[in-house]
Amino acid sequence: MSLMHADQTAPRRPASTAGVMRWLLLATLPGIAALTWHFGWGVLTNLGFAAVAGIGLEAAMLRLRGRPVSATLADNSALVTAVLLGVALPPGSAWWLILIGMVAAIVVAKHLYGGLGHNLFNPAMVGYALLLVSFPGPMSLWPGPDGLLGPEARPLGETLRQFAGLTSLETLDALSGATPLDAFKHKPEALMAGEFWAGTPLPEGALTAWRQVALAWLAGGALLLYKRVIGWQIPVAMLGTLSLVATLLYAGNPSHQGSPLFHLLGGAAIFGAFFIATDPVSAATSRRGKLLYGAGIGALVMAIRAAGAYPDAVAFAVLLMNFAAPFIDYYSEPRVFGHPAATRGIRADAGEEER
Amino acid sequence: MLETLLDADLVVAVLALVGLAGGFGALLGFAGERFRVEGNPVVENIDALLPQTQCGQCGYPGCRPYAEAIGEGEEINKCPPGGEATIAALADLLGREVKPLDGEAEAMPRVAFIREAECIGCTKCIQACPVDAILGAARHMHTVIADECTGCDLCLEPCPVDCIDMLPRDAGREAIPLPAGPGHRPVLPTPAWGAALIASDRPSAPEEARHG
Amino acid sequence: MTDFFLILVGTALVNNFVLVQFLGLCPFMGVSSKLESAMGMSLATTFVLTLSSVASHLVYHLLLAPLGLEYLRTIAFILVIAVVVQFTELVVRKTSPLLHQVLGIFLPLITTNCAVLGVALLTLNRSSDFLEAALYGFGAAVGFSLVLVLFAALRERLATADVPTPFRGAAIAMVTASLMSLAFMGFSGLVRL
Amino acid sequence: MTTPSLGEVSRHGLWSNNPALVQLLGLCPLLAVSSSVVNALGLALATLLVLLGSNVAVSLIRHQVTGTLRLPAFVMIIAAFVTCAELLMAAYTFELYRILGIFIPLIVTNCAILGRAEAFASRQPLLPSATDGLMTGLGFGAVLVLLGGLRELFGQGTLFVGMDLLLGPAAAGWGITVFPDLDFLFLVLPPGAFFATGLLIALKNVIDDRLERRRLERQPDRPREHRRVRVTGTIR
Amino acid sequence: MSAALPRAMGRAALGLATFALITAGSVALTRALTAERIADNRQASRHREVAAVAPAGHDGRLLDHVVSRPAAPAFGFESPVSLWQARDGERVLGGVVPVTAPGGYSGDIALVVGLDATGTITGVRVTEHRETPGLGDRIEARKGDWIEQFTGHSLANPPAGGWAVRQDGGGVDALTGATITSRAVIAALHRTLQWVEARPALFATADTGETP
Amino acid sequence: MAERFDFPGGITPPTRKARSTRAPLRTAPLPRRVILPLDQHAGAPAEPCVELGQRVRTGERIARASGLISAALHASITGRVAAIEEHALPAGDGRRGPCIVIEGEGEDDWLTLPSLDWRQAPQATLLERLDAAGVVGLGGAAFPTQVKARIRELHAIDTLVVNAAECEPYISADDLTLRHFAADVLEGARLMARLAGAERILVGIEDDKPEALQALQAAREASLAEAMPVEIRPIATRYPSGGERQLIKRLLGREVPSGGLPADVGTHCHNPGTLRAALAAVRDGVPLVERVVTLTGEALARPGNVVARLGTPIGELLHFAGLDPRALHRLVMGGPMMGEALGELASPVVKATNCLIAATRQELPDPPPEQPCIRCGACEEVCPASLLPQQLYWFARGREHDKAERFHLFDCIECGACSYVCPSHIPLEQYYRAAKQAIRAQRREAARADHARHRFEFRQARLAREQAEKEARRAARKRAAAPAARRPAGGDTQGTAPAADLRGLRIAHSAATAAERKAEKALARAAESGEADPASLDDLETQLATARENRQAAEARLQAARDAEEKPA
Ligand SMILES: Cc1cc2nc3c(=O)[nH]c(=O)nc-3n(C[C@H](O)[C@H](O)[C@H](O)COP(=O)(O)O)c2cc1C
Ligand SMILES: Cc1cc2nc3c(=O)[nH]c(=O)nc-3n(C[C@H](O)[C@H](O)[C@H](O)COP(=O)(O)O)c2cc1C
Ligand SMILES: Cc1cc2nc3c(=O)[nH]c(=O)nc-3n(C[C@H](O)[C@H](O)[C@H](O)COP(=O)(O)O)c2cc1C
Ligand SMILES: Cc1cc2nc3c(=O)[nH]c(=O)nc-3n(C[C@H](O)[C@H](O)[C@H](O)CO)c2cc1C
Ligand code: SF4
Ligand code: SF4
Ligand code: SF4
Ligand code: SF4
Ligand code: FES
């Protein structure tokens, strides 16, 4: 049996699960910094409370299930889920919103299935989708990019009141409360893309802010790729498909569709491609499967963005492909050494009628 | 009331549906007669999964009758020689729930062994053995062909002098246990050199290390 | 052409019979613990659903509607379905034992799949023409098959998961269906039917 | 098949073989119509009636109908009952009829009904069949109403709203608002229906587990009965 | 075999036909017995809906005064409109128009809109919709008073541009989280008001237009 | 260096070979007592052919091969047979097995076989010699070399591959063998190439062994006159390029088919140690009684390679290399990737022992606890067989054997590369080994059940035949008793039934005859092909017997019916 182990000699790849998660957390830092810089203290209140709730719920569930608590907590995976959900929620979300999301993520999506490694769906995205479906109002209220320290910055005190559920963004100007995708989606039917941009119903600098945030996530993603925490397959397939579909749509109808660059940088695509879609537990696992999986996410994101009711769709697309992942895995085995051709699927004879 | 019954609407309705049903009925009758098939492939499949010990512990005289009974709705958890594995396979085949075994599982595969010195050659065990695994002629000592014996122990009871034992069958190479799973270290042999030098917190019995 | 495509997408995904419309749930839960069976079931359902949607359409528009017997539609449809299923089974059993091996046990189950009656009734509500009725049935069947097969693959993975005891079996399958349905909410509004 | 006692039939229908939680039959109406107590109660009653009627009818004709005709015959009986129920509801509880909509005709294919007809009524005499229909219907209805209550309470924060549709104007004031501002759409929407059912099933598992453990404590081990058939003759 | 086939077909046809006779017969009978009551129910329910939005002071025979108007696709009426006039004796107080609002969140929304002779809304009710429970379904009067806010408004009140949700620069607050539904309803109302204005004679006299 | 071919996956763990390559090859002192397990090669265990107390000389055969695949065993020292008993084997699970124990006399009195000239001697003689000398593969599987060399009878071989990759960390036995005996190894390769009918020799050697490479090249230069071309191909160091499938792929671009042998792609693969042993057996008549063993690990003061007699207790060898028992934490036989951790020092060196690692705690720490698999796919990237180890892991854990097989569990070479990289520290190849074993057991059980069914059917058929024959006799008797009995009135209406009956019986009879013929053919075909194992032949025989009984029963029934039918003349 193998008595040697890679962590004695660690090349580039982190050598333990906890290490993998630690690197992932590290890689979120640029994104978090950019978000905080543009959107204020609310990002940090989200993260802080999500982390507390995540660790608390994980510990409670482990104890309830009679599993070792501290040893398992040390794998950092609950923290990862908390951070990813925390940054996905609108900054300065109320505590109850975050709590419900974390319960859905940690209790329902993770521990009802048996904890780390067993879950079928991406926990953070289950939490996010559940909130989006249940509370469409609060979930689509993004503050404007007022900055952390600038003259227009929302003071910490107000953010805290918002976090405590005492005030809500709803009381503020409706249009500041929108992501670019959101605003674009809800532009009145008749408005052409050009008119929308010309009139820019978005506050000054919102697009720039979003672009910078997306680039910060990209930097984190590069780190993950370099450390081989993630493979290139999913991000490349997802972003590639997304750009392709966006380009086709834009070429077909430039007056009503956003440009490919807008779709890449205007929403959660980059963040999703490197941090969400890559969750190894719920994604397809073979290299070939990962390509399919990523491409599926990209296509679904664009389909929903272009025609569906939701402005952004990374969460739904990821969940939908989570749903398909085991099936993909059955049908994406590579050609095994010594075999003339790949033989895939559970049953060669019954495998074809699907679609 | 009679008026209602003779209402034109009503008659039309009934006639239409009767016509429809008559037509369909004829179609079904045709199909039922034309496409009649004998035999039931499901029973074959079930039978193939049973251990073929032919021991009758399921309450049926042999595996095949039990297979037929399962095909007609009998529970799938009645074959002790098959144990959990057979139940799981049957549940898989038939899409039913896995149930715990009704009775005790056989601890290990066994074979009959006749203490030849005591055998009086009554041939009773030969008649009882469902797979002709016992050799011998009247008034000569009998012996069991171990390779053929399924371990059903049906020969035990008829023997008038109780000369048949059930012995464990050597199951070939020992099964390799699966590792214990997440949260556990892989099992390595406990070092047995320089006992004085080894800290006493290890389990001292080597057996444990071997099988755990 | 795009219309047909929209009907397909609409019935298969947006208004998915199982996850959004709540039709055909029993076989969905019952025949999804093994991928192989699920594939057999999807095949059988696709066939029967399309066929009976068409047959019901014909019975309704050629027999019931002209005679003003719309209120007998339930009885008539269920008769059509039961006969279609029974007939299919007999024919398949004789002509292709291999296919029967795959579909055999599922065919009778389909009679009680409310998706079949559901598609017949829903098609009526949408008062579509013959081709649309066929397409509607087929789209619904494709949607059913799609989620059934994917769900079966999920459940096979679930079989090795360390699920807490009270949730083993049907309960966690329900929770999984819930999360799948949550994911399918993402399609809402994609095609307005 | 031996005829089980009425008590056993009742226990099966209500708990140990509950159509909704154990057999997982009749799920479609269960999930679709359980967004509030009224809807649930309405459908529960309709289902109960049909189940009872069909079980009785099938039991009565069980010796006459066999072979290929069995399935069509059974479903036609059920369909007749359902259509009658539909007409009667339209005549006497019109508002409810409008709300339950497509799900009334779909009672026909409520798998639980055909399931009981096939598995029980077609093999048992009248009385047990009627009891089975009643108890299964009650078991199904209980789950339906429970689910309706759960989803109404935690999804919308109310309970018993709109009971007047079913029970007449006297019930108009029954509606209570428990959580005034609650609007938890998840439970109202399809995913919540699945989730709440999953929770109920898990709950039943927990209770069963407790009962079983208590039973085991009382009588630790059951002697293994030995029944064995000797294989000496020929089979077939 | 040759003789068995027709016999089997006949037997099956007869059996199924018998069942059809019994089942269809009983259904048809029930239907015959309840038909009248159901029709009454339908009528009553319709009346209740219409009465709820009709201008006050009418004589209670709303459903008796049906008038037909030609289709007006420009205003969203794809097919001829049958509206109910609210009369007090010979005087026409106004009417109730059935309107279909396309582009709801999931499908069309059916409304009845009550108008008085001046073109002011006297009430709006949703009669059929498939909007999301908890979001879009708050357009039902039973679930919220959003729909009540239109009562008393007319084309000129609010002034131009006001007939739109606030997000689109209008003056109406959308239901939270259900802007699409709100938009659809408001647009339909707006178009109906424009239609009424374009046909000033709509409610003018009791006998304008063809009465069926 | 650019290589033309490559195998997928692979890892590059630290090699840690320097410790044992610094010292020259030594000879271990003669052990006083040796323990020689009867089962130290692939195939059936050897059968002892000495008696207790018998004096044996070094190289004398003490156990003979006992089946098609088996190897002989020879005394590795001179002395008396002290015991034939169960003794601890060098295995991780602490297995015990039958061993011949020889108590030494202190002197080394050799009994060798006559030497042969491999260039002249007939093939059969050479094969016999390899068999008599008990030569087995020294590269790992200890497969009898003589059996492997007979491959020529079935396949055409063009290349003999010398597997000098030695890819596992720590091990340097082949390295040292090549440094000291490169010429012998090449000559051995020529011998084996001749036996296999190969046209050329290809040596694959990892580039971390420059001295061995040099020695090889020198030996090649020295023997350029030989007809057989020899090519030496250094390859980049990467585990597991020493696996024969991987090496063949890397050197020749040929892929050994799944479930097949290297011979299927015209190659034949041998370890240098094997080649040297084969040559010694032929040229010098020396049976396989000693081998090169690497002694290494931080717990040894004098690590290095030694030539050790088989059967030497491992502890003795380690003490010779300066074992510090206090520092010893883990004792491994073989390499750290595929080897086995041993529990005690008393077990002996066997033919497959290429390396003994006496490691300290820092060197090979206890494996950390297993964590849940997160399906990260790291294992997939390194698997040299292009498997999906993560899927196999879940299937093995869930005991979903048919899925594991569907995902080609049996193509796993158990190299442990996946475990090496798994961030969750899962001992993956142990799962696979357990699953493979369980599947094999299952298959055996299924075959048993099938066989039992056939036996049962046979019995049923036999009983039926006996019954039918009894009836036929009774019918015949009856007819004989009342030959002139008149047919009863209304015989016509009754007559149709037996006639139909008779027809049915005739059909049944011909069906039974056809079934019998089919069973006969199946048996004949299986017997001819020579590939079926005895058990399945036995089973086919049972089926034939059943068919025969059935036919006889049908015959008897037909006869009885005819007798009853027979119209009086
Ligand atoms: C499950 C679900 C159902 C929805 N149903 C409706 C609906 O019935 N009507 C509607 O206008 N919007 C519905 N929406 C919301 C729209 O997608 C969109 O967010 C909303 O109309 C615009 O939101 P706003 O009013 O907050 O601007 C639904 C959203 C979800 C998640
Ligand atoms: C005819 C023939 C049959 C063989 N059969 C086997 C066999 O059944 N099992 C086996 O492990 N090796 C068998 N071998 C030897 C293999 O080719 C291989 O050399 C041996 O397994 C050692 O390989 P390894 O150390 O890579 O495992 C056979 C060789 C020949 C020529
Ligand atoms: C992962 C793996 C690594 C191996 N490494 C070597 C090696 O480095 N050297 C070697 O001679 N055999 C190695 N083997 C064994 C070879 O596959 C093969 O059995 C051997 O070369 C056959 O030669 P033999 O019959 O002379 O032993 C390895 C096998 C496996 C599965
Ligand atoms: C590359 C990578 C991406 C991850 N993405 C997510 C994620 O999107 N959501 C989440 O809940 N956990 C994520 N995790 C953490 C972990 O996989 C997750 O908690 C498990 O799904 C829980 O079983 C990620 C981990 C890694 C290594
Ligand atoms: S108990 Fe099992 S092995 Fe025994 S006869 Fe019944 S089915 Fe066969
Ligand atoms: S010998 Fe005895 S135990 Fe073995 S098969 Fe025959 S009857 Fe059964
Ligand atoms: S390397 Fe380990 S954790 Fe990663 S997929 Fe493979 S087995 Fe799972
Ligand atoms: S042990 Fe098996 S699965 Fe793992 S890397 Fe080696 S060949 Fe692949
Ligand atoms: S109720 Fe069973 S399928 Fe719908």
Coordinates of C-alpha atoms in Angstrom, one line a residue, chain A residues 41-347:
Chain A
W41 CA -19.3 47.7 5.2
G42 CA -22.3 45.6 4.2
V43 CA -20.0 43.1 2.5
L44 CA -18.1 42.5 5.8
T45 CA -21.3 42.3 7.9
N46 CA -22.5 39.6 5.5
L47 CA -19.3 37.7 5.7
G48 CA -18.9 37.9 9.4
F49 CA -22.4 36.8 10.2
A50 CA -22.4 34.1 7.5
A51 CA -19.1 32.7 8.9
V52 CA -20.4 32.6 12.5
A53 CA -23.7 31.0 11.4
G54 CA -21.9 28.5 9.2
I55 CA -19.5 27.3 11.8
G56 CA -22.2 27.2 14.4
L57 CA -24.6 25.3 12.3
E58 CA -21.9 22.9 11.1
A59 CA -20.9 22.2 14.7
A60 CA -24.5 21.7 15.7
M61 CA -25.2 19.3 12.9
L62 CA -22.0 17.3 13.5
R63 CA -22.9 17.0 17.1
L64 CA -26.4 16.0 16.3
R65 CA -25.2 13.3 13.9
G66 CA -22.6 12.1 16.4
R67 CA -19.6 12.9 14.3
P68 CA -16.3 14.3 15.6
V69 CA -16.9 18.1 15.8
S70 CA -13.6 19.8 16.0
A71 CA -11.7 17.5 13.7
T72 CA -14.3 17.9 11.0
L73 CA -14.7 21.6 11.5
A74 CA -11.0 21.8 10.8
D75 CA -11.5 20.9 7.2
N76 CA -12.7 24.6 6.6
S77 CA -15.4 23.6 4.2
A78 CA -18.2 25.2 6.2
L79 CA -16.2 28.4 6.2
V80 CA -15.9 28.2 2.4
T81 CA -19.6 27.8 2.0
A82 CA -20.3 30.7 4.4
V83 CA -17.9 33.0 2.6
L84 CA -19.2 32.1 -0.8
L85 CA -22.8 32.7 0.2
G86 CA -21.8 35.8 2.1
V87 CA -20.3 37.5 -0.9
A88 CA -23.2 36.4 -3.2
L89 CA -25.8 38.0 -1.0
P90 CA -26.6 41.7 -1.4
P91 CA -24.2 43.7 0.9
G92 CA -25.8 44.6 4.2
S93 CA -28.4 41.8 4.1
A94 CA -30.5 41.4 7.2
W95 CA -29.4 38.8 9.6
W96 CA -32.4 36.6 9.2
L97 CA -31.9 36.5 5.5
I98 CA -28.3 35.3 6.0
L99 CA -29.4 32.8 8.6
I100 CA -32.1 31.2 6.5
G101 CA -29.6 30.9 3.6
M102 CA -27.0 29.3 5.8
V103 CA -29.5 26.9 7.3
A104 CA -30.5 25.9 3.8
A105 CA -26.9 25.5 2.8
I106 CA -25.4 23.8 5.8
V107 CA -28.3 21.9 7.3
V108 CA -30.4 20.9 4.2
A109 CA -28.0 20.8 1.3
K110 CA -24.9 19.5 3.2
H111 CA -25.7 17.6 6.3
L112 CA -29.0 15.9 5.3
Y113 CA -26.8 14.3 2.7
G114 CA -24.1 13.3 5.0
G115 CA -21.7 16.2 5.2
L116 CA -18.6 17.1 3.2
G117 CA -18.2 15.1 0.1
H118 CA -21.7 13.6 0.1
N119 CA -23.8 16.6 -0.9
L120 CA -25.4 16.4 -4.4
F121 CA -26.0 20.1 -4.7
N122 CA -23.7 23.1 -4.2
P123 CA -24.6 24.2 -0.6
A124 CA -24.0 27.9 -1.0
M125 CA -26.0 28.0 -4.2
V126 CA -28.9 26.1 -2.6
G127 CA -29.0 28.7 0.1
Y128 CA -28.8 31.5 -2.5
A129 CA -31.4 30.1 -4.8
L130 CA -33.8 29.4 -1.9
L131 CA -33.5 33.0 -0.8
L132 CA -33.9 34.3 -4.3
V133 CA -37.0 32.4 -4.8
S134 CA -38.5 33.1 -1.4
F135 CA -37.5 36.7 -1.0
P136 CA -37.2 38.2 -4.5
G137 CA -37.5 41.7 -3.0
P138 CA -34.7 41.9 -0.6
M139 CA -32.5 39.7 -2.8
S140 CA -32.5 42.1 -5.7
L141 CA -31.7 45.2 -3.7
W142 CA -28.0 46.0 -4.2
P143 CA -26.7 49.2 -2.8
G144 CA -25.1 51.6 -5.2
P145 CA -21.3 51.5 -5.5
D146 CA -21.0 54.3 -2.9
G147 CA -17.6 53.1 -1.7
L148 CA -16.2 52.4 1.7
L149 CA -14.7 55.7 2.6
G150 CA -15.8 58.3 0.1
P151 CA -18.2 61.2 0.8
E152 CA -21.2 59.1 -0.3
A153 CA -20.2 56.0 1.6
R154 CA -22.9 54.5 3.7
P155 CA -21.7 54.8 7.3
L156 CA -21.1 51.7 9.3
G157 CA -23.9 52.5 11.7
E158 CA -26.5 52.5 9.0
T159 CA -25.2 49.2 7.6
L160 CA -25.5 47.7 11.1
R161 CA -29.1 49.0 11.4
Q162 CA -29.8 47.4 8.0
F163 CA -28.2 44.2 9.2
A164 CA -30.3 44.2 12.3
G165 CA -33.4 44.4 10.0
L166 CA -34.3 47.9 11.3
T167 CA -34.1 49.6 7.9
S168 CA -34.1 48.3 4.4
L169 CA -32.7 49.4 1.2
E170 CA -36.2 49.5 -0.2
T171 CA -36.6 52.8 1.4
L172 CA -33.8 54.2 -0.8
D173 CA -33.8 55.1 -4.4
A174 CA -35.0 52.1 -6.4
L175 CA -32.6 52.4 -9.2
S176 CA -29.5 52.3 -7.1
G177 CA -30.7 49.0 -5.8
A178 CA -29.9 47.0 -8.9
T179 CA -27.0 45.1 -10.4
P180 CA -26.3 46.0 -14.0
L181 CA -27.9 42.8 -15.1
D182 CA -30.9 43.5 -13.0
A183 CA -31.3 47.0 -14.3
F184 CA -30.9 45.8 -17.9
K185 CA -33.4 43.0 -17.4
H186 CA -36.0 45.4 -16.0
K187 CA -35.6 48.1 -18.4
P188 CA -39.1 48.8 -19.9
E189 CA -39.8 46.6 -22.8
A190 CA -39.6 49.2 -25.4
L191 CA -36.2 50.6 -24.5
M192 CA -33.4 49.5 -26.8
A193 CA -30.0 48.6 -25.5
G194 CA -28.5 51.7 -26.9
E195 CA -31.1 54.0 -25.3
F196 CA -30.6 52.1 -22.0
W197 CA -26.9 52.8 -22.0
A198 CA -27.3 56.3 -23.2
G199 CA -29.8 57.1 -20.5
T200 CA -27.7 55.0 -18.1
P201 CA -30.3 54.6 -15.4
L202 CA -27.5 53.1 -13.4
P203 CA -25.6 55.4 -11.1
E204 CA -22.4 56.8 -12.3
G205 CA -19.6 54.3 -12.0
A206 CA -21.7 51.3 -11.3
L207 CA -20.5 49.5 -14.3
T208 CA -16.9 50.3 -13.6
A209 CA -17.3 49.1 -10.0
W210 CA -18.8 45.8 -11.3
R211 CA -16.1 45.4 -13.8
Q212 CA -13.4 45.9 -11.2
V213 CA -15.0 43.4 -8.9
A214 CA -15.1 40.9 -11.7
L215 CA -11.4 41.4 -12.4
A216 CA -10.6 40.9 -8.8
W217 CA -12.4 37.6 -8.8
L218 CA -10.4 36.7 -11.9
A219 CA -7.2 37.4 -10.0
G220 CA -8.3 35.0 -7.3
G221 CA -9.2 32.5 -10.0
A222 CA -5.8 32.7 -11.4
L223 CA -4.3 31.9 -8.1
L224 CA -6.6 28.8 -7.8
L225 CA -5.5 27.7 -11.2
Y226 CA -1.9 28.2 -10.4
K227 CA -2.1 26.2 -7.1
R228 CA -4.0 23.5 -9.0
V229 CA -6.9 23.8 -6.5
I230 CA -9.2 23.8 -9.5
G231 CA -8.7 22.4 -13.0
W232 CA -9.0 24.6 -16.0
Q233 CA -11.8 22.7 -17.5
I234 CA -14.8 24.1 -15.8
P235 CA -14.0 27.8 -15.9
V236 CA -12.8 27.7 -19.5
A237 CA -15.8 25.7 -20.7
M238 CA -18.2 27.8 -18.8
L239 CA -16.8 31.2 -19.8
G240 CA -16.2 30.0 -23.3
T241 CA -19.8 28.8 -23.8
L242 CA -21.1 31.9 -22.2
S243 CA -19.1 34.2 -24.4
L244 CA -20.1 32.2 -27.5
V245 CA -23.8 32.3 -26.8
A246 CA -23.6 36.0 -25.8
T247 CA -21.8 36.8 -29.0
L248 CA -24.3 35.0 -31.1
L249 CA -27.2 36.7 -29.4
Y250 CA -25.5 40.1 -29.6
A251 CA -24.7 39.6 -33.3
G252 CA -28.3 38.6 -33.9
N253 CA -30.0 41.5 -32.1
P254 CA -27.5 44.1 -30.9
S255 CA -30.3 46.6 -30.1
H256 CA -31.8 44.5 -27.3
Q257 CA -29.0 42.3 -26.0
G258 CA -26.1 43.1 -23.8
S259 CA -22.6 42.8 -25.3
P260 CA -20.5 39.7 -24.6
L261 CA -18.2 41.8 -22.4
F262 CA -21.2 43.0 -20.4
H263 CA -22.3 39.5 -19.8
L264 CA -18.8 38.4 -18.8
L265 CA -18.1 41.3 -16.4
G266 CA -21.5 42.6 -15.5
G267 CA -22.7 39.9 -13.2
A268 CA -21.5 36.9 -11.3
A269 CA -20.0 35.0 -14.3
I270 CA -16.4 35.2 -13.3
F271 CA -17.0 34.6 -9.7
G272 CA -19.2 31.7 -10.6
A273 CA -16.8 30.2 -13.0
F274 CA -13.9 30.1 -10.7
F275 CA -15.4 29.7 -7.2
I276 CA -18.9 28.3 -7.5
A277 CA -19.0 26.0 -10.5
T278 CA -15.7 24.5 -9.5
D279 CA -17.0 23.1 -6.2
P280 CA -15.6 19.6 -6.8
V281 CA -18.1 17.8 -4.6
S282 CA -21.2 18.6 -6.6
A283 CA -19.6 19.1 -10.0
A284 CA -18.9 16.4 -12.6
T285 CA -15.7 14.7 -11.7
S286 CA -14.0 13.4 -14.7
R287 CA -12.0 15.8 -16.9
R288 CA -14.2 15.2 -19.8
G289 CA -17.3 15.5 -17.6
K290 CA -16.1 18.8 -16.3
L291 CA -15.9 20.2 -19.8
L292 CA -19.5 19.2 -20.4
Y293 CA -20.6 20.5 -17.0
G294 CA -19.0 23.9 -17.5
A295 CA -20.4 24.3 -20.9
G296 CA -23.8 23.4 -19.6
I297 CA -23.6 26.1 -17.0
G298 CA -22.5 28.6 -19.5
A299 CA -25.3 27.9 -21.8
L300 CA -27.9 27.8 -19.1
V301 CA -26.8 31.1 -17.7
M302 CA -27.2 32.7 -21.0
A303 CA -30.5 31.1 -21.7
I304 CA -32.0 32.3 -18.4
R305 CA -30.4 35.7 -18.7
A306 CA -31.7 36.2 -22.2
A307 CA -35.2 34.9 -21.8
G308 CA -35.9 33.9 -18.2
A309 CA -37.4 35.8 -15.4
Y310 CA -34.2 36.1 -13.3
P311 CA -31.6 38.7 -14.2
D312 CA -28.7 36.5 -13.3
A313 CA -28.7 32.8 -13.3
V314 CA -25.4 31.4 -12.1
A315 CA -27.0 29.8 -9.0
F316 CA -29.7 28.2 -11.0
A317 CA -27.5 27.1 -13.8
V318 CA -25.1 25.6 -11.3
L319 CA -27.8 23.7 -9.5
L320 CA -29.3 22.5 -12.7
M321 CA -26.0 21.1 -13.7
N322 CA -25.4 19.6 -10.3
F323 CA -28.6 17.7 -11.0
A324 CA -27.1 16.4 -14.2
A325 CA -23.6 15.8 -12.9
P326 CA -24.0 12.1 -11.8
F327 CA -25.5 11.3 -15.1
I328 CA -22.6 13.1 -16.9
D329 CA -20.2 11.1 -14.7
Y330 CA -21.7 7.8 -15.9
Y331 CA -21.2 8.8 -19.5
S332 CA -17.8 10.5 -19.4
E333 CA -15.3 7.9 -18.6
P334 CA -12.1 8.4 -20.6
R335 CA -10.7 5.6 -22.7
V336 CA -9.1 3.3 -20.3
F337 CA -5.5 2.1 -20.9
G338 CA -5.6 -1.0 -22.9
H339 CA -9.1 -0.6 -24.3
P340 CA -9.6 0.1 -27.9
A341 CA -12.3 2.7 -27.3
A342 CA -14.2 4.3 -24.4
T343 CA -17.1 2.3 -23.3
R344 CA -19.4 4.6 -21.4
G345 CA -22.6 4.4 -19.4
I346 CA -24.3 2.0 -17.2
R347 CA -25.7 0.0 -20.0

